[in-house]
Structures are given as structure tokens and as C-alpha cells.
Short mmCIF file of C-alpha atoms in Angstrom, two decimals:
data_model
loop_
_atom_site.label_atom_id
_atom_site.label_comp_id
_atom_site.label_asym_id
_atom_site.label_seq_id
_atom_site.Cartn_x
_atom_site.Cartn_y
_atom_site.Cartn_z
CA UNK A 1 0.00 0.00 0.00
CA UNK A 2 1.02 3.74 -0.89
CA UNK A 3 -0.29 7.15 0.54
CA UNK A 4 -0.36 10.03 -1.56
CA UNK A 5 -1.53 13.01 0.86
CA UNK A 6 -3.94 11.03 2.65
CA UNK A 7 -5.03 8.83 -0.52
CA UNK A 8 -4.34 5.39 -0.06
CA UNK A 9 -3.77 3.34 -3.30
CA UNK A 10 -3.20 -0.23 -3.95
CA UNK A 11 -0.49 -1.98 -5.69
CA UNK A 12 -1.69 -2.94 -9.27
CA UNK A 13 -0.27 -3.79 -12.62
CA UNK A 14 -1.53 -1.65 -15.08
CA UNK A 15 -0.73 -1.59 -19.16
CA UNK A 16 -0.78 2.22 -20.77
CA UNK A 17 -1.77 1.71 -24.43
CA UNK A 18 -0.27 5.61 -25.77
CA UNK A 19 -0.10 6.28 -29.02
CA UNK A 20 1.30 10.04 -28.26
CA UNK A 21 2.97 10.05 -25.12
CA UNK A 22 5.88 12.98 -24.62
CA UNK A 23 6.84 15.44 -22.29
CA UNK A 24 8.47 17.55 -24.97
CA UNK A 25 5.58 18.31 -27.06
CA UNK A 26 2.35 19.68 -26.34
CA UNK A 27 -1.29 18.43 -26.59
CA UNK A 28 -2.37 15.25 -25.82
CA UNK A 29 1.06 13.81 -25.65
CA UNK A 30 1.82 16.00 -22.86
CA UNK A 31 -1.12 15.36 -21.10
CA UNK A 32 -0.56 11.42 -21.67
CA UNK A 33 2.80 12.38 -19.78
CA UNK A 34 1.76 13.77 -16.89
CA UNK A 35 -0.87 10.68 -16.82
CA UNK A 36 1.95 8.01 -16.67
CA UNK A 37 4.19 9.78 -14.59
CA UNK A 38 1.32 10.28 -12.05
CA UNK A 39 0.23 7.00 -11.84
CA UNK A 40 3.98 5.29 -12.30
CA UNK A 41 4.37 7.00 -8.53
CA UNK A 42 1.77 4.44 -7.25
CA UNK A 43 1.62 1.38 -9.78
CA UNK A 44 3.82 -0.82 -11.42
CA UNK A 45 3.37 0.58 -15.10
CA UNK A 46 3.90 -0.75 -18.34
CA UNK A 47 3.36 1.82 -21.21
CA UNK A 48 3.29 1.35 -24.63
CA UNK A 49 4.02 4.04 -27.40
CA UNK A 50 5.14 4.90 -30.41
CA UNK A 51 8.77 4.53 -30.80
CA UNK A 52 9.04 8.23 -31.59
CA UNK A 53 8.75 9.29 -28.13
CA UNK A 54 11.25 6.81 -26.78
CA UNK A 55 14.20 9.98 -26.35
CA UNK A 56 11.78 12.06 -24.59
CA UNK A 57 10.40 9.47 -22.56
CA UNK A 58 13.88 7.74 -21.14
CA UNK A 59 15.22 11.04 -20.19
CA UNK A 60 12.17 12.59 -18.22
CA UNK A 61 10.88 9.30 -16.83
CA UNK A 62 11.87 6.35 -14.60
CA UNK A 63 10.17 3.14 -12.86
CA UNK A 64 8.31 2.04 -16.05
CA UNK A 65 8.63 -0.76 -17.94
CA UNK A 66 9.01 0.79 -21.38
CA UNK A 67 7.61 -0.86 -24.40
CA UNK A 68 8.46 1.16 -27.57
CA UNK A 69 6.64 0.08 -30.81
CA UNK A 70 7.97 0.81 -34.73
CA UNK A 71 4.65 -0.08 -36.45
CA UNK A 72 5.68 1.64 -39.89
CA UNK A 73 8.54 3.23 -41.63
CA UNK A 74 8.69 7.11 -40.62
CA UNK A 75 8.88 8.76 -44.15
CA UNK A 76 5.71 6.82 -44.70
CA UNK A 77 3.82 7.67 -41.06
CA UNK A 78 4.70 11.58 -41.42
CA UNK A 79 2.84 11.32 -44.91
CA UNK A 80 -0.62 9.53 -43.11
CA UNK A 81 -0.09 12.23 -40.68
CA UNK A 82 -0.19 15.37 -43.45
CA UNK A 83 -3.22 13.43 -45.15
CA UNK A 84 -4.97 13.30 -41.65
CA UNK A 85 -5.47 9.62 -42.07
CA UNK A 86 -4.88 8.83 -38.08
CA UNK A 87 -7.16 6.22 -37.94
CA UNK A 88 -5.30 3.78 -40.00
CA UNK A 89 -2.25 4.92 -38.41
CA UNK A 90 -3.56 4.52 -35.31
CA UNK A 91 -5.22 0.79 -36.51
CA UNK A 92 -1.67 -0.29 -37.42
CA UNK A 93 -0.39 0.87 -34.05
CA UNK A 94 -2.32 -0.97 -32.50
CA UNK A 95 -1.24 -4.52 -34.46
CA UNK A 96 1.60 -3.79 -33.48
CA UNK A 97 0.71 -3.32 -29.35
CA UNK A 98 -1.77 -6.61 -29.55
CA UNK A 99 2.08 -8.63 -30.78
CA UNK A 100 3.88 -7.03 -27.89
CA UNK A 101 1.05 -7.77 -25.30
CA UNK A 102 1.00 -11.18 -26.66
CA UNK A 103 4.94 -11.64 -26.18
CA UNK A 104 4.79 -9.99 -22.16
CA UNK A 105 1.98 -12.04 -20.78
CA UNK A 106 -1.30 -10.18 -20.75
CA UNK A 107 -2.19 -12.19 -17.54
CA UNK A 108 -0.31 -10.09 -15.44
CA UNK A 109 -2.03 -6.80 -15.96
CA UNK A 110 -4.65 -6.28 -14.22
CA UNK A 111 -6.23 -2.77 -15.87
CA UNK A 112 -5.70 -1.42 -19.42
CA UNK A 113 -5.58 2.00 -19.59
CA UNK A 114 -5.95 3.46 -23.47
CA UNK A 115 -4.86 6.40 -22.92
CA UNK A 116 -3.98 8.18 -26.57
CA UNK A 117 -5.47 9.27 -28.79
CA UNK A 118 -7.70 11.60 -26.85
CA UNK A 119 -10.36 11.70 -29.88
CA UNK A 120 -13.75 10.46 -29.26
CA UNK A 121 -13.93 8.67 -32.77
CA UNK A 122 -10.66 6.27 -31.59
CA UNK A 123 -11.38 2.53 -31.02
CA UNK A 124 -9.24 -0.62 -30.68
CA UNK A 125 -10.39 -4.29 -29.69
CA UNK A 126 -7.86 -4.48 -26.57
CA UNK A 127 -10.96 -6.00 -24.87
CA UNK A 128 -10.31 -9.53 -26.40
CA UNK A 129 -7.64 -10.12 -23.52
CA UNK A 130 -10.52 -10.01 -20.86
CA UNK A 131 -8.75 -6.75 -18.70
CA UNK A 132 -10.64 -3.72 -17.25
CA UNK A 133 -10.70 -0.97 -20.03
CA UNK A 134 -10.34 2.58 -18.89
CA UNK A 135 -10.74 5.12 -22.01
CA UNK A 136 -9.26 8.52 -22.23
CA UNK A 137 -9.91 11.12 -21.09
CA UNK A 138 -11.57 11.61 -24.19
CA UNK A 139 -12.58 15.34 -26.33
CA UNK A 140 -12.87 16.23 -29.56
CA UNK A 141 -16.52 16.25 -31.27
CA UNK A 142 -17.40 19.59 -29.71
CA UNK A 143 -19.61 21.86 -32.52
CA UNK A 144 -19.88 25.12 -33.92
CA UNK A 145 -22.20 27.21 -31.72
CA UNK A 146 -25.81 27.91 -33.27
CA UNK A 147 -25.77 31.28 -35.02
CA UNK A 148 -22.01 30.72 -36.50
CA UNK A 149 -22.86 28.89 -39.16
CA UNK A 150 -20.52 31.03 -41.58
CA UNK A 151 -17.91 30.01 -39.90
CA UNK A 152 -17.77 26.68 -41.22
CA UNK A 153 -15.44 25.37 -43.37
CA UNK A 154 -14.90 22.33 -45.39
CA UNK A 155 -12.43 21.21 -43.06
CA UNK A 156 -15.27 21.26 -40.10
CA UNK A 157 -18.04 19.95 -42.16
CA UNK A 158 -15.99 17.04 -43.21
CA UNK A 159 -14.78 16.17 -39.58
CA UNK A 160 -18.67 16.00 -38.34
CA UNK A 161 -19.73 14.00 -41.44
CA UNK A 162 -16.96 11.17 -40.37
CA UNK A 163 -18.51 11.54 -36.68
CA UNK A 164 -22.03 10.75 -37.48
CA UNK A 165 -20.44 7.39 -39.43
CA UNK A 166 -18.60 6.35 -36.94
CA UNK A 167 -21.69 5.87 -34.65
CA UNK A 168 -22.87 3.36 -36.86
CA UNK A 169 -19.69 1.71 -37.13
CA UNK A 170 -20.17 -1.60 -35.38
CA UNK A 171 -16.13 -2.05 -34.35
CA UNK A 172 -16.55 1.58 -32.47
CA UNK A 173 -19.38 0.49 -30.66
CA UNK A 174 -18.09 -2.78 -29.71
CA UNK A 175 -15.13 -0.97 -28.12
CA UNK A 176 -17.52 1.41 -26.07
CA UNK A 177 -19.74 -1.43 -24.87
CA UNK A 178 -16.69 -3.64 -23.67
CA UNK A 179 -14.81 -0.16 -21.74
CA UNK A 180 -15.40 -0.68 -17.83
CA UNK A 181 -15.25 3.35 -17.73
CA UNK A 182 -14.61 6.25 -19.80
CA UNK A 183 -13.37 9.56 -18.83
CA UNK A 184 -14.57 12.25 -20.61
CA UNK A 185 -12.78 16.00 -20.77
CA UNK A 186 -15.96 17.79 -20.54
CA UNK A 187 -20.45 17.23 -20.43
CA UNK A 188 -20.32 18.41 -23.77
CA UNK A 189 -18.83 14.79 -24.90
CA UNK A 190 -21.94 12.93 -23.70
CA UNK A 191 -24.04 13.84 -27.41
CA UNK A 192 -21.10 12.07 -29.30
CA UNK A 193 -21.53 9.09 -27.04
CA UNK A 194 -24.31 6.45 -27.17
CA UNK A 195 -27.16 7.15 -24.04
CA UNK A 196 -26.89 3.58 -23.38
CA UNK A 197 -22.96 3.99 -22.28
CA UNK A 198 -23.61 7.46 -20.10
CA UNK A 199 -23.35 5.28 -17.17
CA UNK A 200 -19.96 4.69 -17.83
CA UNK A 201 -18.36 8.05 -18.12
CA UNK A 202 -16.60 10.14 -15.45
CA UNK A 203 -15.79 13.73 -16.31
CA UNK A 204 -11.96 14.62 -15.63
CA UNK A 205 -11.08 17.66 -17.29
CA UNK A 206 -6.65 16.98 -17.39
CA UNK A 207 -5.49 19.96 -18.87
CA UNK A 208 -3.30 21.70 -16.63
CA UNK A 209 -0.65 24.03 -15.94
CA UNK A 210 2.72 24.51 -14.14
CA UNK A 211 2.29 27.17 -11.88
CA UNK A 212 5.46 27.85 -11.04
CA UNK A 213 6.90 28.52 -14.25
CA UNK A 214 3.17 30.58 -15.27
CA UNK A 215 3.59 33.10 -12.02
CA UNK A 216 2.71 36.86 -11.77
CA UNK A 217 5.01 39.50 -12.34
CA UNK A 218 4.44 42.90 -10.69
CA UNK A 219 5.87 45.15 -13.17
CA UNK A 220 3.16 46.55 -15.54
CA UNK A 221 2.98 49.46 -17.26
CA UNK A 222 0.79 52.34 -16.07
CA UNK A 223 0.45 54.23 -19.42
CA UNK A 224 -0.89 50.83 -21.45
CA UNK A 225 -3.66 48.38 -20.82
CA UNK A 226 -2.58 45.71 -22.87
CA UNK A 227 -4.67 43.10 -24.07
CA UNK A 228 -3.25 39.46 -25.39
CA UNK A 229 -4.63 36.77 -27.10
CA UNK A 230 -2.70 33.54 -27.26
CA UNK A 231 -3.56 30.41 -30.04
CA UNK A 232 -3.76 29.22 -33.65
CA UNK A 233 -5.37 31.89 -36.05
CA UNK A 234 -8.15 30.47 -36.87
CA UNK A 235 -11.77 31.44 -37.47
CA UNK A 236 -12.80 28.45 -35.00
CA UNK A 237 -10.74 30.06 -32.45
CA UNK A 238 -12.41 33.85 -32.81
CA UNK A 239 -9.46 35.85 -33.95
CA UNK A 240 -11.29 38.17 -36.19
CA UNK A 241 -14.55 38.49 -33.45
CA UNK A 242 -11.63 40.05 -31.39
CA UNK A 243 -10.03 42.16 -34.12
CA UNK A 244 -13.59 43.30 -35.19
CA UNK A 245 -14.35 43.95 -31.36
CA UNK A 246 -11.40 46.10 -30.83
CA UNK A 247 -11.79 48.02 -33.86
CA UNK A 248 -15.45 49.52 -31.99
CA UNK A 249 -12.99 49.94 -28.98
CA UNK A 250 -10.57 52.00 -30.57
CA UNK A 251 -13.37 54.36 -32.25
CA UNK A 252 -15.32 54.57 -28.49
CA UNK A 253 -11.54 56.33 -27.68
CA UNK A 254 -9.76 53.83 -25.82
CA UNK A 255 -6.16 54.76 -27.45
CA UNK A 256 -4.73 53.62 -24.54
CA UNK A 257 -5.04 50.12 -25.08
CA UNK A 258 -2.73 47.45 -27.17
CA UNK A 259 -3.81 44.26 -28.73
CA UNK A 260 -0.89 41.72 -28.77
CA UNK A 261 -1.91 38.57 -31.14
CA UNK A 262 0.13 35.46 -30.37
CA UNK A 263 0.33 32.71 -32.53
CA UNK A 264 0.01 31.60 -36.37
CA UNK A 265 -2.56 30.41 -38.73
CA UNK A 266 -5.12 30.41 -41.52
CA UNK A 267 -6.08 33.95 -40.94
CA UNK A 268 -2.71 35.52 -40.38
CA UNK A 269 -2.78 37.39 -43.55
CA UNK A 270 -6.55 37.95 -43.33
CA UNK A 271 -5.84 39.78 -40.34
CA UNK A 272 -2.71 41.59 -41.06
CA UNK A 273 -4.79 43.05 -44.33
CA UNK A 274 -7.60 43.94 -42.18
CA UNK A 275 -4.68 45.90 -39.77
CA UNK A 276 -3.28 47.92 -42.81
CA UNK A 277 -6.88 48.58 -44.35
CA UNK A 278 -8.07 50.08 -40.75
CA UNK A 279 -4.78 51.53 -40.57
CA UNK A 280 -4.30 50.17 -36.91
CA UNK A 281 -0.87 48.97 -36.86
CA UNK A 282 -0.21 51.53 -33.88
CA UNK A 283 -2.54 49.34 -32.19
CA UNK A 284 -2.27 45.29 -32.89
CA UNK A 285 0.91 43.61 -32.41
CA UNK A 286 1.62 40.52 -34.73
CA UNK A 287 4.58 39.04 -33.97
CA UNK A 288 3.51 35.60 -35.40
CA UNK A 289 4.22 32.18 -33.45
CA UNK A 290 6.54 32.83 -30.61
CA UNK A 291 8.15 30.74 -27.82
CA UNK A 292 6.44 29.01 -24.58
CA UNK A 293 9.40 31.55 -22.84
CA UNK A 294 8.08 34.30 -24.75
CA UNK A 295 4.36 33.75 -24.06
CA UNK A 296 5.07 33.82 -20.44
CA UNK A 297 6.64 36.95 -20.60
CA UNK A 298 4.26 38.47 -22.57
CA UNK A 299 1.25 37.42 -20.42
CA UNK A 300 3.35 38.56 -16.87
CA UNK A 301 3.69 42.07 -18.64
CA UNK A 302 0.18 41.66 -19.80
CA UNK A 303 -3.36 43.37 -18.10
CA UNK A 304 -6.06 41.18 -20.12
CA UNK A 305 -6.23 38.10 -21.43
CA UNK A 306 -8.90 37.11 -24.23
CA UNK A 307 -9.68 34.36 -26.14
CA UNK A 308 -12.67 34.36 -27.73
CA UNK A 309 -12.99 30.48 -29.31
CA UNK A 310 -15.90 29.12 -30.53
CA UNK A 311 -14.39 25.47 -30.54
CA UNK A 312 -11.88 24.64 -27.59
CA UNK A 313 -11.89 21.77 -25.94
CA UNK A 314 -9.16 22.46 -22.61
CA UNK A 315 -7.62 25.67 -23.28
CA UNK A 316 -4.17 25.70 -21.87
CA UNK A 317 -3.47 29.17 -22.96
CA UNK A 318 -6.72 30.34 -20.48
CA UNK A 319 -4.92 28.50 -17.74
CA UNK A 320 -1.53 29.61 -18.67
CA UNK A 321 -2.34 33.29 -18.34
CA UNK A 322 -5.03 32.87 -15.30
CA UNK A 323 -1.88 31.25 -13.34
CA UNK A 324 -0.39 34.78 -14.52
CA UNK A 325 -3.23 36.69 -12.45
CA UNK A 326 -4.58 37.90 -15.75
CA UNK A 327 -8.59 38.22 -15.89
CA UNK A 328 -9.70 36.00 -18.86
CA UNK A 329 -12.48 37.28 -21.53
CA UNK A 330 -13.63 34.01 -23.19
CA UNK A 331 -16.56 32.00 -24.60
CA UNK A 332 -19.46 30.35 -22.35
CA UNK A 333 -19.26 27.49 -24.08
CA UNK A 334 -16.87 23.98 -24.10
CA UNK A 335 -13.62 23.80 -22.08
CA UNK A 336 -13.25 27.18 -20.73
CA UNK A 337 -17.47 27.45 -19.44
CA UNK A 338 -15.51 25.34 -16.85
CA UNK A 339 -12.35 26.77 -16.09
CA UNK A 340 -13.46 30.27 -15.93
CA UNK A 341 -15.74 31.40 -13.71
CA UNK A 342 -17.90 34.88 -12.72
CA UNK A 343 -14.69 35.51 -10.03
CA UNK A 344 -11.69 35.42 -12.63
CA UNK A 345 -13.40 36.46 -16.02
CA UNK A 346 -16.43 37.63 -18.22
CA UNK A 347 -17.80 34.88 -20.30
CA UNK A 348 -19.07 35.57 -23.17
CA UNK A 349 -22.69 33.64 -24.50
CA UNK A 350 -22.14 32.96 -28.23
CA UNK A 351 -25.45 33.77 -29.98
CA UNK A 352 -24.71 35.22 -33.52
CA UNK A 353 -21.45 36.97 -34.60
CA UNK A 354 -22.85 40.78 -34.17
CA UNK A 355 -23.63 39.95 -30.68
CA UNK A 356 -20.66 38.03 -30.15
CA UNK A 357 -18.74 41.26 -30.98
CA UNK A 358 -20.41 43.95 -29.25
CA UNK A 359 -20.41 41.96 -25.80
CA UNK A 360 -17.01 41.50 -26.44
CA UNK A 361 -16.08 44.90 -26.90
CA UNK A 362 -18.55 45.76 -23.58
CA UNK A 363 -16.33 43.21 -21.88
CA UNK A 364 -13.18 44.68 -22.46
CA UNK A 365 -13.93 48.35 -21.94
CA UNK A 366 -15.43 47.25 -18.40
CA UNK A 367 -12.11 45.89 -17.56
CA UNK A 368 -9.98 48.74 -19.14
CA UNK A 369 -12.39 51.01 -17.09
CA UNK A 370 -11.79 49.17 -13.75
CA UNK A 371 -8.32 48.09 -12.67
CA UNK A 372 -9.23 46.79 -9.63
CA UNK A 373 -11.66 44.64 -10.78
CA UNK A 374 -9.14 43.05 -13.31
CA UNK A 375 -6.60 43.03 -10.53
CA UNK A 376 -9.15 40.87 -8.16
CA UNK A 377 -10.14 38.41 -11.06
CA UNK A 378 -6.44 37.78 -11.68
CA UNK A 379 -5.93 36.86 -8.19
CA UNK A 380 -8.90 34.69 -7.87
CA UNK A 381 -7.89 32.72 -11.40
CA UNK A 382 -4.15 32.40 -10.08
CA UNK A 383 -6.41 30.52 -6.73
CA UNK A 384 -8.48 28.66 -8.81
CA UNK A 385 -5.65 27.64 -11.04
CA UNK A 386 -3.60 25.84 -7.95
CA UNK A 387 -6.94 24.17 -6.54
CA UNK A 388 -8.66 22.72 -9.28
CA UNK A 389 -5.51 22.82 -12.70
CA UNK A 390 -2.19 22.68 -11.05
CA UNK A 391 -0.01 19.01 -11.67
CA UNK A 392 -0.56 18.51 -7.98
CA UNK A 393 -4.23 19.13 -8.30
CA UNK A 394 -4.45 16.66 -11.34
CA UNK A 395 -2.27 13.81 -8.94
CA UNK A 396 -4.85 13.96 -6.55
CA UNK A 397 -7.72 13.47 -9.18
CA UNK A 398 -6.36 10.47 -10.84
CA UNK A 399 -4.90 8.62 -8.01
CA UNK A 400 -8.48 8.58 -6.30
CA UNK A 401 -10.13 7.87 -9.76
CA UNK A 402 -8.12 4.90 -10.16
CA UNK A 403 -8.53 3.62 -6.02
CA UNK A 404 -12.25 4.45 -6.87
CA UNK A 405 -11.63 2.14 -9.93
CA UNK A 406 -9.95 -0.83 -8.06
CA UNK A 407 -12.33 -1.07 -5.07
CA UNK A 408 -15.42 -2.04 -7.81
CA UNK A 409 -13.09 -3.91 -9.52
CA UNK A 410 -12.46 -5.77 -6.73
CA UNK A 411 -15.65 -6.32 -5.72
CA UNK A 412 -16.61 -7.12 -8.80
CA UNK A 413 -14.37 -10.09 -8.38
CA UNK A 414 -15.63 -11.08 -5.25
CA UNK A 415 -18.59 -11.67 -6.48
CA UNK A 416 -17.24 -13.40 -9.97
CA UNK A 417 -19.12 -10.39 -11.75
CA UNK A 418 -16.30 -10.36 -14.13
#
């Protein structure tokens, strides 16, 4: 037996099925990271990824029994990848994982965790060794709000096409049926999910952020309220609803303000045209895609942080600049409806584009107007941050999820219900 601050956890075996799994890149392979490196603390773990991660993962983690997997030549992987064909990438990954499992005894585990990919539409047939099956955290599936329905593109349309087939598809619902539970990033999952497997789910929303590294700085200037935004460039993500609502700032008279745009993407030239044509290049800051070092010094110098997305699913760069006492401006809707609340931001309801803008406009200028209000929401998003989406916060969550886990399991067995 192990405590972790008061949690007491039993000594299992448990296999990590990862496709992405690395501490040195972001996303889901980060957050699969922080997963196995929680959970190798308490457990005797045996993970298996992707032989691409093998560097990353010997030099940041010990304890494991690493099983690294070569499932395809790289030249050829890197073009599936470009084509967005991760499903049979992912398919021929997991070949490869059922030959390795076969070779190491699957007898001795006693849970299967498949951890990677984090997309709903993922399946494998891992069930056929007769282990527990814990899926995800899963995301991905979230839509459009109603009222933006200019705002999508082929790319979108073709994505929620696939997800409508794939609830029909009798291999994905197999997998579903035979998962003992299935953690879900956020409620807004359940409508890509069969009702009949609700029962299952338990929402853990990972995403996370080191708050040591994302602290406050004190020195701000008094002359400038500046204002970042931090993310891809995309029309999902509401870069132009910003640009659009800080155009009506700038003509209410707020001159003191700056808009600092982090990041690259589709609409990078969209919006640098739209800058020269409203001649406001005195006022919006492009610098393009910058450094993780950079984006923490721009958000400790920073007085606002916005990101008005219509489609995110965690939203790191929320938590990133929340753990930098900024007060967020963001979108009622998906991942951030839950990090951010009344105390540490204005959330914004999403109800057609026009509205979308002028709210967001009436949501800055309140915070320009009011210092100390933006100085109080800061500090209460740097509290929540620590509590609820700090690493040690996260420990806590899935060490009693999986004691939680083990108890039914073990009952379960008692009573030869599986």
C-alpha cells in the first residue's frame, strides 16, 4: 500500500496503451505524460508508445517498464499524418501493441488504460484479452455554436460527417460497450456518445498548468492596458470576433489600449490586411508564433487576457495566463465554461457573430475602465488555477479515480461479476 496526501492506493499492474505520449511536445502527448508519470508514482506501469517518443520518454521518466513500438517506416507515417489519415495509423499501431502484449503475458495486468489518442472517434479491440478498459480522457466532437454557421469550413463539415459514421460503425461500438469506464474532458462529450454507455463516463477535465513557471510579475505598465490573445489563427478560435471587437474599442476612444496577437494560422494574412486597411498597426501587435518563454513573458507584462474560441476543448493558454493573475475574456461554451468562472473572467454567450462582438467589446472596456476589478479576477484565477488545474491538483484526481476504480473492480471479483 502507498499514501499520496492522505489517498491510499493499492499496488496494481496496469498496461498504458499511448499512441502520443511525450513530455516535450504539447497536446495530448503531454497530457498522456503527466498521466503516466502520475500514476507510475503508485503502480507498477507498463506503457506502450510509439517509438518516436522513446528519447523524450527515457530522459524525463523512470520506474516504467518501457515498451516502444515501430509499427511503420517514418517517411511513410509523417505522410498519413499530413493526409490526416490517423485512424489507419492509429489501426496499425495498435497490431503492433496486440504482438507485444502477446509476447509480455497479458495475464499479469490487471487494468488497461488506453490512454492516446484523446479523440472520441478512436477505437481498438484491446478487450479480447478479458482486462478492465479505462478510455481517455476523451474530447474532440465539440460543434460550432448555433448562429455561426458562416464560420464553417470544409475542413469542419468534413470532420462531423466522419462523426455521425462512426456511430454506426459496429467495431466503435463494440469498443464502447466492452470499456469498464470512460473519462470524458468535458459534459459536452456525452451527445457524441451512445445514451446507453452514459453510465460509464466520469468527467476529468486533465489539462493543466505549471504554476510555477506561469507566475505573476508585478511590473506593468501604467500608461498601457494591454490586451493578449494567445492560439492558432483560426476562425474556429475567434481571432477576427476580437479584431472586429477592438476596432469599436478603438473608435469609443480607448487609445490607450494594445492588442498583442500570439500565434500563427489560416487567418494571419486575413488579419494583417484587415490591420493595414483600418490603418491600426499603432494598435495590434503581430509578432507571429513565438516561444512558450516568450508567451510567459508576454502574459506577466500583460493586463487582459482574451480568447474568444468558438471550438476549444481544454484551453491551456486560459490557464496559462489565469496562473499569470490575468482576468480572462472568453466564450461560455466547451472547455473554458468550466475553467473560468464569474470571479476570474467575463464569459461571453455565443449567440450570432454581431452579438458576439459587441459583448465583447462591452467586456473589455469594463475591464480597461476598472483596474481593480481586473486586478481581483487575476488573483482569484491564479487561486483557482492551484486548486482545481495545477499538476498537484491533477495527482490527486487520478490517483483517487483509479482507487475508486480498483475497489469495484475488486468487488466485482468477489462476487465473480467479471
Amino acid at each position: 500500500m502507498s499514501t499520496a496526501k492522505g489517498i491510499i492506493v493499492s499496488m496494481y499492474q496496469i498496461l498504458i496503451v499511448a499512441y502520443d505520449c511525450n513530455p516535450t511536445r504539447g497536446s495530448e502527448a503531454m497530457f498522456a505524460f503527466n498521466w503516466v508519470n502520475i500514476l507510475s508514482k503508485y503502480y507498477k506501469v507498463t506503457l506502450i508508445t510509439d517509438i518516436r517518443h522513446k528519447k523524450g520518454l527515457e530522459s524525463s521518466i523512470h520506474g516504467i517498464d518501457l515498451l516502444c513500438c515501430k509499427y511503420m517506416p517514418e517517411r511513410l507515417s509523417d505522410i498519413l499524418c499530413k493526409l490526416h489519415a490517423h485512424n489507419i495509423q492509429y489501426s496499425l499501431f495498435i497490431k503492433k501493441v496486440k504482438k507485444i502484449i502477446d509476447k509480455n503475458n497479458a495475464d499479469k495486468f490487471d487494468l488497461i488504460h488506453c490512454l492516446t489518442p484523446s479523440g472520441h472517434y478512436s477505437c481498438n479491440d484491446l478487450y479480447i484479452y478479458g482486462k478492465p478498459i479505462i478510455a481517455g480522457p476523451l474530447g474532440g466532437g465539440l460543434k460550432l455554436p448555433e448562429g455561426f454557421e458562416n464560420y464553417k469550413t470544409l475542413k469542419y463539415i468534413l470532420r462531423n460527417n466522419y462523426y455521425s459514421r462512426i456511430r454506426k460503425n459496429e467495431k466503435w461500438n463494440r469498443y464502447y460497450n466492452n470499456c469498464d469506464l470512460i473519462l470524458i474532458g468535458t459534459k459536452y462529450l456525452l451527445e457524441n456518445l451512445p445514451e446507453a454507455i452514459h453510465y460509464k463516463t466520469v468527467e476529468l477535465f486533465d489539462t493543466v498548468v505549471d504554476t510555477d513557471k506561469f507566475a505573476p510579475c508585478s511590473e506593468k505598465s501604467l500608461e498601457t492596458v494591454n490586451i493578449v490573445y494567445s492560439g492558432r489563427l483560426e476562425l474556429s478560435k475567434g481571432c477576427m470576433l476580437l479584431i472586429k471587437a477592438y476596432k469599436l474599442l478603438l473608435m469609443e476612444g480607448y487609445a490607450q489600449s494594445r492588442l498583442i496577437m500570439l500565434g500563427d494560422g489560416s487567418q494571419y494574412g486575413k488579419i494583417c490586411k484587415f490591420i493595414r486597411e483600418e490603418k491600426l498597426e499603432n494598435y495590434i501587435y503581430m509578432p507571429g508564433r513565438v516561444t512558450n518563454s516568450t508567451v510567459r513573458e508576454i502574459l506577466q507584462a500583460a493586463d487582459i487576457f482574451c480568447l474568444p474560441t468558438l471550438i476549444e476543448h481544454g484551453g491551456t493558454s486560459i490557464l496559462e495566463a489565469m496562473s499569470c493573475e490575468l482576468p480572462v475574456v472568453t466564450t461560455n461554451y466547451g472547455g473554458p465554461s468550466i475553467s473560468v468562472t464569474a470571479e476570474c473572467g467575463i464569459k461571453i454567450d455565443a449567440v450570432n457573430n454581431n452579438q458576439y462582438i459587441l459583448s465583447l467589446k462591452e467586456a473589455l472596456k469594463y475591464l480597461i475602465d476598472n483596474p481593480e476589478e481586473r486586478r481581483r479576477m487575476g488573483r482569484n484565477g491564479r487561486i483557482r488555477v492551484i486548486a482545481e488545474y495545477s499538476y498537484s491538483s491533477l495527482e490527486e484526481k487520478v490517483v483517487l479515480l483509479y482507487e475508486n476504480t480498483f475497489k469495484k473492480l475488486d468487488k466485482c471479483k468477489l462476487y465473480n461479476i467479471i
